[in-house]
Short mmCIF file of C-alpha atoms and ligand atoms in Angstrom, two decimals:
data_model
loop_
_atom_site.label_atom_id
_atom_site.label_comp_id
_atom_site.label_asym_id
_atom_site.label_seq_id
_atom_site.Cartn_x
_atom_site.Cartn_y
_atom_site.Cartn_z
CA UNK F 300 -27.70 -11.43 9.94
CA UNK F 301 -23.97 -10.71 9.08
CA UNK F 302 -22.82 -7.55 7.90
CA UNK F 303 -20.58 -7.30 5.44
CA UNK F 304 -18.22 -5.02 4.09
CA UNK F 305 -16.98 -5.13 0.42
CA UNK F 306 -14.48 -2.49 -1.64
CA UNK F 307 -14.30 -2.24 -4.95
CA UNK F 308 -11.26 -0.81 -6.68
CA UNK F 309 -10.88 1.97 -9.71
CA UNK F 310 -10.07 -1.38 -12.17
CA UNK F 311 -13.61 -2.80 -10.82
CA UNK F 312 -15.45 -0.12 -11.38
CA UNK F 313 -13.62 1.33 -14.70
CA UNK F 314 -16.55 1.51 -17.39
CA UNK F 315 -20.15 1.62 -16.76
CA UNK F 316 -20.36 -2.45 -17.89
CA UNK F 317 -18.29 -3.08 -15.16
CA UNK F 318 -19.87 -1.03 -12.16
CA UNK F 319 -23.32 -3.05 -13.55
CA UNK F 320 -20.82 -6.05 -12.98
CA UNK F 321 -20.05 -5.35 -9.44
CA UNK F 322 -23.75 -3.87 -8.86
CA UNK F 323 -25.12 -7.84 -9.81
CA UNK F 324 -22.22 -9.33 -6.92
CA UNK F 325 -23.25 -7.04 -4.65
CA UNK F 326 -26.82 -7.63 -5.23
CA UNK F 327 -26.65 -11.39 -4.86
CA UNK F 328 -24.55 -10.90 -1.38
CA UNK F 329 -27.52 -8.67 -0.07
CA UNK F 330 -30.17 -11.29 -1.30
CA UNK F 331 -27.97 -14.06 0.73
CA UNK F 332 -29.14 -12.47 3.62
CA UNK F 333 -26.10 -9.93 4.65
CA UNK F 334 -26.59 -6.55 5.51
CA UNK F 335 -23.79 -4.90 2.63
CA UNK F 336 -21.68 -2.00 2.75
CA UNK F 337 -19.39 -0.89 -0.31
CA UNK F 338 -16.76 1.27 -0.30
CA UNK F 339 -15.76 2.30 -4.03
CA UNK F 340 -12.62 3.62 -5.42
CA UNK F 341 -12.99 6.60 -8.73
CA UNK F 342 -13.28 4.85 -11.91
CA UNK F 343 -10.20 3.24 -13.70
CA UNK F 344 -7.45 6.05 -14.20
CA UNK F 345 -9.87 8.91 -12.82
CA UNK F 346 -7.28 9.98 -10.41
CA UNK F 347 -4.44 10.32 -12.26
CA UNK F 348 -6.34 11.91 -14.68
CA UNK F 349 -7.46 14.74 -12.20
CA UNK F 350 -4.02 15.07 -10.92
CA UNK F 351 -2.63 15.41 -14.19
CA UNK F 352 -5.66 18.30 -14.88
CA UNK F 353 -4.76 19.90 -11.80
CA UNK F 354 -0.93 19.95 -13.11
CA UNK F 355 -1.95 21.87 -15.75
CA UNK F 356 -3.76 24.85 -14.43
CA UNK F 357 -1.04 24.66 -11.89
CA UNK F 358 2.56 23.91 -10.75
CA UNK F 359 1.82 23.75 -6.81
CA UNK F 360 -1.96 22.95 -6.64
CA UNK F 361 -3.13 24.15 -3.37
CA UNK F 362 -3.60 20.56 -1.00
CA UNK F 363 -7.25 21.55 0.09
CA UNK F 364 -8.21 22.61 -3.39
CA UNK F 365 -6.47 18.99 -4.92
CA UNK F 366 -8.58 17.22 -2.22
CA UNK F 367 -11.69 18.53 -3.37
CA UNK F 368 -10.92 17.85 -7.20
CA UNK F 369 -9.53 14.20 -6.64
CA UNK F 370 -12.57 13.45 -4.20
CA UNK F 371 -15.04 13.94 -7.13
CA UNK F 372 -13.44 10.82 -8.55
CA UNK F 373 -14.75 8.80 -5.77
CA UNK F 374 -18.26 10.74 -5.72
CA UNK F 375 -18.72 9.41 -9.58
CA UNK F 376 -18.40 5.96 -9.22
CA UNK F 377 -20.45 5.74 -6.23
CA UNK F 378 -23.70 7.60 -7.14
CA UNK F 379 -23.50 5.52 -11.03
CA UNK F 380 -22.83 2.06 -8.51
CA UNK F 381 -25.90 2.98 -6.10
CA UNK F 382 -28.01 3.70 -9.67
CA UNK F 383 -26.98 0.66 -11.08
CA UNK F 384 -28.22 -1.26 -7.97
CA UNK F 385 -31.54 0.12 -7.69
CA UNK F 386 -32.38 -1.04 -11.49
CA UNK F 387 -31.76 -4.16 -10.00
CA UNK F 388 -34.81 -3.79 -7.58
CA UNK F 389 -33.00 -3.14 -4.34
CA UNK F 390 -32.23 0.16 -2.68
CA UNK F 391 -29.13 1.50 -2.45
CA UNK F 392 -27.80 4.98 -0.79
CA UNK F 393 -24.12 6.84 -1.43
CA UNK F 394 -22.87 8.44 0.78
CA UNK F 395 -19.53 11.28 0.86
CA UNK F 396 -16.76 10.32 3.33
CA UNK F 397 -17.57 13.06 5.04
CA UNK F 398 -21.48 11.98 5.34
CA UNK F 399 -20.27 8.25 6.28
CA UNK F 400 -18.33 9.52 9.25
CA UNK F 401 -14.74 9.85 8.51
CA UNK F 402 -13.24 12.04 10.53
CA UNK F 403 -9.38 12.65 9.43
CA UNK F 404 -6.49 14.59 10.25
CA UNK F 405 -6.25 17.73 8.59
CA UNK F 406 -3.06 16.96 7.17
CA UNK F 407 -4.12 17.25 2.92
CA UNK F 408 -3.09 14.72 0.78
CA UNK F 409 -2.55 12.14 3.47
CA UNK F 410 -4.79 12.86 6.15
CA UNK F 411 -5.48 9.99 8.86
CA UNK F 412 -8.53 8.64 10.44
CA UNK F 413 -8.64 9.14 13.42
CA UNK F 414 -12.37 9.01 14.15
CA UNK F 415 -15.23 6.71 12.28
CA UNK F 416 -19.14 7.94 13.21
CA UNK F 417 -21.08 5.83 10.96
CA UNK F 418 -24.60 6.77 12.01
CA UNK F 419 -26.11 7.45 8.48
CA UNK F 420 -24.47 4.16 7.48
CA UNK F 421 -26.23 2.48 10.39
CA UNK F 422 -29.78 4.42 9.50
CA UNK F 423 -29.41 2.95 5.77
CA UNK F 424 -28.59 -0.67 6.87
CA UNK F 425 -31.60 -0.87 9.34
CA UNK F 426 -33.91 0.66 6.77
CA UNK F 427 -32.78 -2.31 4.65
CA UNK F 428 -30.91 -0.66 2.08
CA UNK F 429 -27.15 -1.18 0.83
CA UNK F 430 -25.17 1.73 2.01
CA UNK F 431 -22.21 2.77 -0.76
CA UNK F 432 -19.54 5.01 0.27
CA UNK F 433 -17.05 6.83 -1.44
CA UNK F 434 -13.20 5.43 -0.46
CA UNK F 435 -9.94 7.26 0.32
CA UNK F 436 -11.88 10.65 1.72
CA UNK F 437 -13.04 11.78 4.91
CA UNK F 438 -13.47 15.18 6.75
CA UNK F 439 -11.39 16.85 8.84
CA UNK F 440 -11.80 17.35 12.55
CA UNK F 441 -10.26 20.57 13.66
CA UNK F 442 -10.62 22.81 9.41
CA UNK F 443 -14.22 21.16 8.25
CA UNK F 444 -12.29 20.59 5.16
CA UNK F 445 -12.77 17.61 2.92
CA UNK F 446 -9.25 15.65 2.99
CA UNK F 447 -8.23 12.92 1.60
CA UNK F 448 -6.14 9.64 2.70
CA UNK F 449 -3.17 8.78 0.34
CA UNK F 450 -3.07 7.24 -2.96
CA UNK F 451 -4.82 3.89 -2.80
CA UNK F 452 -6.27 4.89 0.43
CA UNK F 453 -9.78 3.42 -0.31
CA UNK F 454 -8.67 0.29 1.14
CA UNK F 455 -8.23 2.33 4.60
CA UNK F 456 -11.60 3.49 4.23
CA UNK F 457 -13.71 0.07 3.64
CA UNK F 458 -11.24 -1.25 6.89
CA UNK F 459 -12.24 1.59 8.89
CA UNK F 460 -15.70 1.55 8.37
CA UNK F 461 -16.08 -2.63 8.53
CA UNK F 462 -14.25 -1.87 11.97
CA UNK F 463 -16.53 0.60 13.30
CA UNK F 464 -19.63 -1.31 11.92
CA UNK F 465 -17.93 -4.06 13.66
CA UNK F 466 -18.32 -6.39 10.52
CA UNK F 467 -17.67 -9.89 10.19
CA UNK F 468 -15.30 -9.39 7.13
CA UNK F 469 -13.98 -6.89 5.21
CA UNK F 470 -13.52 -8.20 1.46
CA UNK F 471 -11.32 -5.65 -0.71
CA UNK F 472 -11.73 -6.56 -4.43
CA UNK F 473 -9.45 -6.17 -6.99
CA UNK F 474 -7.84 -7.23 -10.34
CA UNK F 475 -5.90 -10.28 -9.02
CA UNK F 476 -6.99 -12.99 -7.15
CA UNK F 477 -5.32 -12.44 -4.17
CA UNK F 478 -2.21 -11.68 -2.49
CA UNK F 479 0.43 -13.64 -4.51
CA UNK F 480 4.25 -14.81 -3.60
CA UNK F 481 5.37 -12.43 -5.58
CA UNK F 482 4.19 -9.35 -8.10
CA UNK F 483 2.30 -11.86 -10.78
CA UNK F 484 3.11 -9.05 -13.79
CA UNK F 485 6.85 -9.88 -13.47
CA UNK F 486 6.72 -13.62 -11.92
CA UNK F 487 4.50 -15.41 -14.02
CA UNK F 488 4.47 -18.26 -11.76
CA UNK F 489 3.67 -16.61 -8.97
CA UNK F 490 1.71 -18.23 -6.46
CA UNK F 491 -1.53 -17.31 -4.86
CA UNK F 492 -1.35 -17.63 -0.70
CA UNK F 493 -4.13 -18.94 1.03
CA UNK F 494 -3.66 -16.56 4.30
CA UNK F 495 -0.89 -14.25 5.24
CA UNK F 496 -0.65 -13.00 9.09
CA UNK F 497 -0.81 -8.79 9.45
CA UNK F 498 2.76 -8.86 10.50
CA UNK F 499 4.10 -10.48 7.15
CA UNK F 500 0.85 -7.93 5.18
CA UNK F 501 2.20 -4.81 6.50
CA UNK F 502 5.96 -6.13 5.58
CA UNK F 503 4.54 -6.44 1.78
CA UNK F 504 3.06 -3.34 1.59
CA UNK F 505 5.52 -1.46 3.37
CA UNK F 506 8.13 -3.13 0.77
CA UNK F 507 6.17 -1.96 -2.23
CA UNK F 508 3.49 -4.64 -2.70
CA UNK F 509 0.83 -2.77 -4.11
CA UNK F 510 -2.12 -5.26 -3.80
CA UNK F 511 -3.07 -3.53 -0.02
CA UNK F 512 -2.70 -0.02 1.41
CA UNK F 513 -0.16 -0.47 4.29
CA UNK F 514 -1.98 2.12 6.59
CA UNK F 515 -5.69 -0.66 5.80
CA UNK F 516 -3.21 -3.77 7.20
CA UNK F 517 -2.44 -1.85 10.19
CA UNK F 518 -5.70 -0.60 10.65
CA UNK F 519 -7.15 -4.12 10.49
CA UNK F 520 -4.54 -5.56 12.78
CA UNK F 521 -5.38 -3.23 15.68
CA UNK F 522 -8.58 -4.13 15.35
CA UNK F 523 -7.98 -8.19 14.64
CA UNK F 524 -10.77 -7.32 11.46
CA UNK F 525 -9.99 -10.58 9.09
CA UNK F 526 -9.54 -9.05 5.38
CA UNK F 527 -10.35 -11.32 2.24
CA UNK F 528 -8.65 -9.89 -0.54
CA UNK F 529 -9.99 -11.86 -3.80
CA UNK F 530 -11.03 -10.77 -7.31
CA UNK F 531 -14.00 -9.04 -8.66
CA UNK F 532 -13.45 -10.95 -12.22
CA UNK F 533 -13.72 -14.47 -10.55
CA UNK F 534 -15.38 -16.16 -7.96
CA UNK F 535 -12.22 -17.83 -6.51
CA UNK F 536 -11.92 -17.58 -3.07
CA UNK F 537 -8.63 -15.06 -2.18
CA UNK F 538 -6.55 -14.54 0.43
CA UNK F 539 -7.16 -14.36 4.07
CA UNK F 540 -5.21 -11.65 5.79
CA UNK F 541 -5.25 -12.67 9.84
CA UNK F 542 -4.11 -12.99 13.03
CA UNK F 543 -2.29 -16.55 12.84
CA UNK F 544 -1.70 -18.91 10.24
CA UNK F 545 -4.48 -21.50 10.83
CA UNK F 546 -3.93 -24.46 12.92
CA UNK F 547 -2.37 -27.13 11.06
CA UNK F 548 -1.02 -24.79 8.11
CA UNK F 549 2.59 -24.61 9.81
CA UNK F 550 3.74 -27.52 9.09
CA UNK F 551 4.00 -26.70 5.38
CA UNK F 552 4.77 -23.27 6.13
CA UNK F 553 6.95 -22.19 3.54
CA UNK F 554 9.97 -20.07 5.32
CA UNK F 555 9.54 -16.97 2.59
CA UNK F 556 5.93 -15.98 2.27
CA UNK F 557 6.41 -13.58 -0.36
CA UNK F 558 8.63 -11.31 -2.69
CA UNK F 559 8.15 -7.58 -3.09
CA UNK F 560 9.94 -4.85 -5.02
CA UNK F 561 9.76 -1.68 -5.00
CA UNK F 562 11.27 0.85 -8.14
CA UNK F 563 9.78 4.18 -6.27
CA UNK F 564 13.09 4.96 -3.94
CA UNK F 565 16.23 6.86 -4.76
CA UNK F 566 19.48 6.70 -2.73
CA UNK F 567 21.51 10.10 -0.89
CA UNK F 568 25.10 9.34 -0.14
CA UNK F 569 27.12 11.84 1.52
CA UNK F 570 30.66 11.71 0.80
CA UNK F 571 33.08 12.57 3.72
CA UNK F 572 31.16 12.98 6.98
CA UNK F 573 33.36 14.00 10.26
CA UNK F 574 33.07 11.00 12.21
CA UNK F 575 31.81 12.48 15.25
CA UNK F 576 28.61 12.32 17.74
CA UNK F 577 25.82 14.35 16.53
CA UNK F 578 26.41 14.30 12.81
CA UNK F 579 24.29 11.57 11.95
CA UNK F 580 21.66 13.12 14.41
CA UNK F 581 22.05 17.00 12.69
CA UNK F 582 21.46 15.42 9.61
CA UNK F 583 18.13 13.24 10.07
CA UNK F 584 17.16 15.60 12.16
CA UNK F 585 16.89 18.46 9.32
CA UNK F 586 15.13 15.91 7.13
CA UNK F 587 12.36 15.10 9.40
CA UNK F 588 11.75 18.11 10.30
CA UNK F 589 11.10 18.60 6.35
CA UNK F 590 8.47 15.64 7.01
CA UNK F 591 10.70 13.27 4.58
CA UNK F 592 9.92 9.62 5.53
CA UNK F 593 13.91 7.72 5.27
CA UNK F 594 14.13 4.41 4.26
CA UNK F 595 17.11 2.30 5.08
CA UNK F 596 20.63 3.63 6.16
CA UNK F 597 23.95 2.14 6.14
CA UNK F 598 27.46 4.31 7.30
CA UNK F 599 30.48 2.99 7.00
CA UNK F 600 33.64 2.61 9.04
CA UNK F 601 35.29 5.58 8.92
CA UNK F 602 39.04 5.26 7.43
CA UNK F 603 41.59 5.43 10.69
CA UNK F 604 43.81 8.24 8.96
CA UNK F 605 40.86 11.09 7.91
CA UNK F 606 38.10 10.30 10.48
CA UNK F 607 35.79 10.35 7.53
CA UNK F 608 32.91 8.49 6.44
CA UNK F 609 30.17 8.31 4.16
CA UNK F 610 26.03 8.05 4.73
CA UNK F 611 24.07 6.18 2.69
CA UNK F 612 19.84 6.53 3.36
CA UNK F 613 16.72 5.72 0.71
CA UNK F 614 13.83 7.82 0.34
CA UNK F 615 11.23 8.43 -1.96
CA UNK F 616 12.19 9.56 -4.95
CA UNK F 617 9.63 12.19 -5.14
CA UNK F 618 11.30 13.50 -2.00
CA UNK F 619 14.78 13.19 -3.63
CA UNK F 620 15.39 16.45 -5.14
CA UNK F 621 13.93 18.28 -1.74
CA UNK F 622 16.35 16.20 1.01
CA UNK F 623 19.16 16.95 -1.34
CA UNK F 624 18.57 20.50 -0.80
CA UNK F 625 18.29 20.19 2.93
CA UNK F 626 21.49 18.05 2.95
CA UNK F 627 23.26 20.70 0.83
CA UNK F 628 22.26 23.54 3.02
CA UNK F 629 24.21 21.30 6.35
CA UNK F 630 27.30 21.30 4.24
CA UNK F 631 29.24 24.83 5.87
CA UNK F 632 28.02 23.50 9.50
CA UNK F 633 29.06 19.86 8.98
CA UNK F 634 32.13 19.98 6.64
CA UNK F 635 30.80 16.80 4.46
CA UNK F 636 33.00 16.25 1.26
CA UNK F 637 30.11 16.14 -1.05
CA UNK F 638 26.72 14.47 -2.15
CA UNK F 639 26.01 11.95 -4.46
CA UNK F 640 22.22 11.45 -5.50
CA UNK F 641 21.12 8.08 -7.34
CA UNK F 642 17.86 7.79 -8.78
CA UNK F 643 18.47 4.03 -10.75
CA UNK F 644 18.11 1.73 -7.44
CA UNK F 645 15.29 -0.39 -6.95
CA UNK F 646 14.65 -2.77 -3.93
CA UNK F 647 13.69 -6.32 -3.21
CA UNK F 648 12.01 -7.58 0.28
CA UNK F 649 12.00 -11.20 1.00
CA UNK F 650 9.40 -11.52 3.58
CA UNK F 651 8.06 -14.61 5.87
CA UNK F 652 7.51 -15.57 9.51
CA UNK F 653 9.41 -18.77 8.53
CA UNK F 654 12.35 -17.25 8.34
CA UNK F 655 12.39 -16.50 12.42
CA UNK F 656 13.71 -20.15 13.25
CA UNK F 657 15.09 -21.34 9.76
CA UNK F 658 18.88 -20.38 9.53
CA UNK F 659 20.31 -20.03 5.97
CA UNK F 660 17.81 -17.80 4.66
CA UNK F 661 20.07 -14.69 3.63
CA UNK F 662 22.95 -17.31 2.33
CA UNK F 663 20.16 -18.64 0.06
CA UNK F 664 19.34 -15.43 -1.06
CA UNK F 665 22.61 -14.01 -1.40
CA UNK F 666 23.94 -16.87 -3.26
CA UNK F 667 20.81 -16.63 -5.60
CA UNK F 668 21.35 -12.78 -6.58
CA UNK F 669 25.07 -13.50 -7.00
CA UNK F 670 24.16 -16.51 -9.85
CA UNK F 671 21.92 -13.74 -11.32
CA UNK F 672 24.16 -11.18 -11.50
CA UNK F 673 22.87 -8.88 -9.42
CA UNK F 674 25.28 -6.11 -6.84
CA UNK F 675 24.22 -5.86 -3.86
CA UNK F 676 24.45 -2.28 -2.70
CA UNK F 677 22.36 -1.94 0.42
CA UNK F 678 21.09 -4.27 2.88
CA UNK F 679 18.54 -4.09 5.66
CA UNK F 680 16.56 -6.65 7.79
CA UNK F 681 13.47 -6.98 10.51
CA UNK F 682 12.86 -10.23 12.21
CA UNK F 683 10.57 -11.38 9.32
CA UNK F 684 12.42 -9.51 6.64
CA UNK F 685 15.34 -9.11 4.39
CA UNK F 686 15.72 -6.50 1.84
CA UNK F 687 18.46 -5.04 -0.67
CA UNK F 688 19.38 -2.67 -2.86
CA UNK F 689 20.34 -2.95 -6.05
CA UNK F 690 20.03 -1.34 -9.84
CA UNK F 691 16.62 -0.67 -10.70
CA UNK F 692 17.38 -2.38 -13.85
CA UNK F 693 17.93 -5.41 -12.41
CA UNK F 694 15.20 -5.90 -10.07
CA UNK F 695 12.90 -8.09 -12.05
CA UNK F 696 16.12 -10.62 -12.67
CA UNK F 697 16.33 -10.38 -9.13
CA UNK F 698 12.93 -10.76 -8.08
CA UNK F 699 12.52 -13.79 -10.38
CA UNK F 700 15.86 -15.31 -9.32
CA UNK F 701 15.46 -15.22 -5.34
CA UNK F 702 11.43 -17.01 -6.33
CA UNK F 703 13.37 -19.83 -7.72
CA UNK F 704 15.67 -20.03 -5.26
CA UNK F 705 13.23 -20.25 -2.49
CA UNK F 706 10.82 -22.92 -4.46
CA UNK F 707 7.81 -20.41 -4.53
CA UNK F 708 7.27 -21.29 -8.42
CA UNK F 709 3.56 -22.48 -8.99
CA UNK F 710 3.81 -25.81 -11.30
CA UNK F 711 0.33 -24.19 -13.18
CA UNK F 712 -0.16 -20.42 -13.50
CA UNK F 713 -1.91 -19.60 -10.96
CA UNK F 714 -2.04 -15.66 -11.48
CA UNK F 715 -4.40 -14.10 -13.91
CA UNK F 716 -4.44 -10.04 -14.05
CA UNK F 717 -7.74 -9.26 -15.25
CA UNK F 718 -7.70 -5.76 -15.44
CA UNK F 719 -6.04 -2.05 -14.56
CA UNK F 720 -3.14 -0.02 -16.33
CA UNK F 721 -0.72 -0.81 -13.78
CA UNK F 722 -0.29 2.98 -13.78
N1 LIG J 975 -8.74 6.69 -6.23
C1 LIG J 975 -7.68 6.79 -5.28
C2 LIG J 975 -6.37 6.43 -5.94
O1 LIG J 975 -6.34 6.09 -7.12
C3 LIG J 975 -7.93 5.96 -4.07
C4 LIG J 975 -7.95 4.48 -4.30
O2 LIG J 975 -7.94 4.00 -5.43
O3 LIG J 975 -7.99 3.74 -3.31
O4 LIG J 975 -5.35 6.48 -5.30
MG1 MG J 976 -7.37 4.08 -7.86
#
């Protein structure tokens, strides 16, 4: 018997039609034979409802109190899912991240796993029933606190878990059909890829594709657990996030696997650094010691006559207004000129294995964003990626632009968004 592993997210699960939806699929994979674990996200917009609740009894909600509140989202949708299963004659049994096992980092807000001890799961399974869990919380090792693992973390969960269980797949459902060449809202003809390897995954998501949690692809690639990411509104077979490319599939390899943007960064410059050793180090030092994650970085030469330069870095724009602050406070030690904050940049990631032994790539691109108009401002590359900066407002132009150029366009539609607020 196989054992399964299946997550549902918040726009699978958003009404109580819909979880009765997702209870029938999950019924018919149990009565195929496979023992079934789901992990399910809070209904629809739950979250960002709670969030915006807890915003309003408070400025600076407390991070174990938030946890608590936004963990209730997930504890909804599982008990009505296990309900709506057992009208449908077989037994089903939620279960609290905490009661599945997942043991996190006490870190609120973003804790990690670092622990899975699924025994309850395992009791449920052998007693025959379906076990359901609820995604993106766990417990934490050292406080006993309930934590929770990052926006969209429920993805993490349902990988963990199908790891630990040692599953034979974990499927993560959502409201497109798969993994697409590029973000289907903005590029209608987008195309839908059959497999993508973890190293090109956990490019996309760490460029802003939002279709997978980037800490779920890494989790799944130390593990080599193959993840089918396909939709809960059709029975079309997804995309297979693995390993390799299969055998055979090279040969029509395209060199760019996919496009992803990201309009969540804003850019620091500081004006008129002393061009000295230790500056640069003084300076990222004080920001990660403020636990602000940097993004790209480019300095220039300084100018011969004033031994001055200027330092460029992206970062999250929620983080924006903080590292200013920190920068600000380095000015009377460093002797910078000034600082110059820019919230209006967005960013766009080519990203494909291809691209390792295919010259030309970044003239292609280049030459594309230059016959759409689009500045380049920033630019930063990996072996299997190249991404830029540029105005926010021109990152679908660009998006859509550097697709053409690299002959990703679909001849039919392929993409279909069935569902979610995109918010
Ligand atoms: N409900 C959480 C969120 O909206 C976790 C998830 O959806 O995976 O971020
Ligand atoms: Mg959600």
């Amino acid at each position: 018997m196989g054992l399964i592993v299946q997550k549902f997210g918040g726009s699978s699960v958003a009404d109580a039609e819909s979880i009765k939806r997702v209870a029938a699929r999950i019924a018919a994979t149990k009565r195929s034979g496979q023992q079934v674990v789901v992990v399910v996200s809070a209904m629809g917009d739950t979250t960002d409802e709670l969030i915006d609740l807890a915003n309003q009894v408070s400025p600076m909600p407390n991070g174990r109190e938030l946890d608590m509140l936004l963990t209730a989202g997930e504890r909804i949708s599982m008990a009505l899912l296990a309900m709506a299963i057992s009208n449908l004659g077989l037994e089903a049994r939620s279960f609290t991240g905490s009661q599945a096992g997942i043991i996190t980092t006490s870190t609120h807000g973003r804790a990690r796993v670092i622990d899975v001890t699924p025994s309850r799961i395992q009791e449920a399974l052998a007693e025959g029933a379906i076990a359901i869990v609820a995604g993106f919380q766990g417990v934490a090792q050292d406080t006993k606190d309930i934590t929770t693992l990052g926006r969209g973390g429920s993805d993490t969960t349902a990988v963990a878990l199908a790891a630990a269980l040692d599953a034979d797949v974990c499927e993560i459902y959502t409201d497109v059909d798969g993994v697409f060449s590029a973000d289907p809202r903005i590029v209608p003809a987008a195309r839908k890829l059959k497999s993508v390897t973890y190293e090109e995954m956990l490019e996309l998501a760490a460029s802003g594709a939002k279709v997978l949690h980037l800490r779920c692809v890494e989790y799944a690639r130390r593990f080599n657990l193959p993840i089918h990411v396909r939709s809960s509104f059709s029975n079309l077979e997804g995309t297979w996030v693995v390993k390799d490319q299969p055998e055979g599939g090279s040969m029509e390899q395209a060199i760019i696997s996919g496009i992803a943007h990201d309009k969540s960064e804003a850019k620091i410059t500081i004006v008129g650094v002393p061009d000295r050793a230790g500056v640069a180090a003084r300076i990222f030092q004080a920001i990660a010691d403020n636990d602000i994650n940097i993004d790209m970085i480019v300095q220039n030469v300084s100018a011969a006559a004033t031994g001055l330069t200027d330092i460029s870095f992206t970062l999250p724009r929620a983080e924006g207004s903080r590292a200013t602050g920190i920068v600000q406070k380095l000015q009377g030690e460093i002797g910078f000129q000034s600082i110059q904050y820019d919230d209006q940049i967005g960013k766009l990631s080519l990203i494909g294995a291809g691209m390792r032994s295919h010259p030309g790539v970044t003239a292609t691109f280049f030459a594309a964003m230059a016959d759409a108009g689009v500045n380049i401002e920033m630019i930063s590359t990996s072996e299997i990626r190249i991404s830029i900066v540029c105005r926010e407002s021109d990152v679908e132009r660009a998006v859509k632009a550097a697709h053409t150029a690299f002959d990703l366009d679909a001849d039919q539609v392929e993409a279909v968004v069935y569902g979610g607020s995109g918010r």
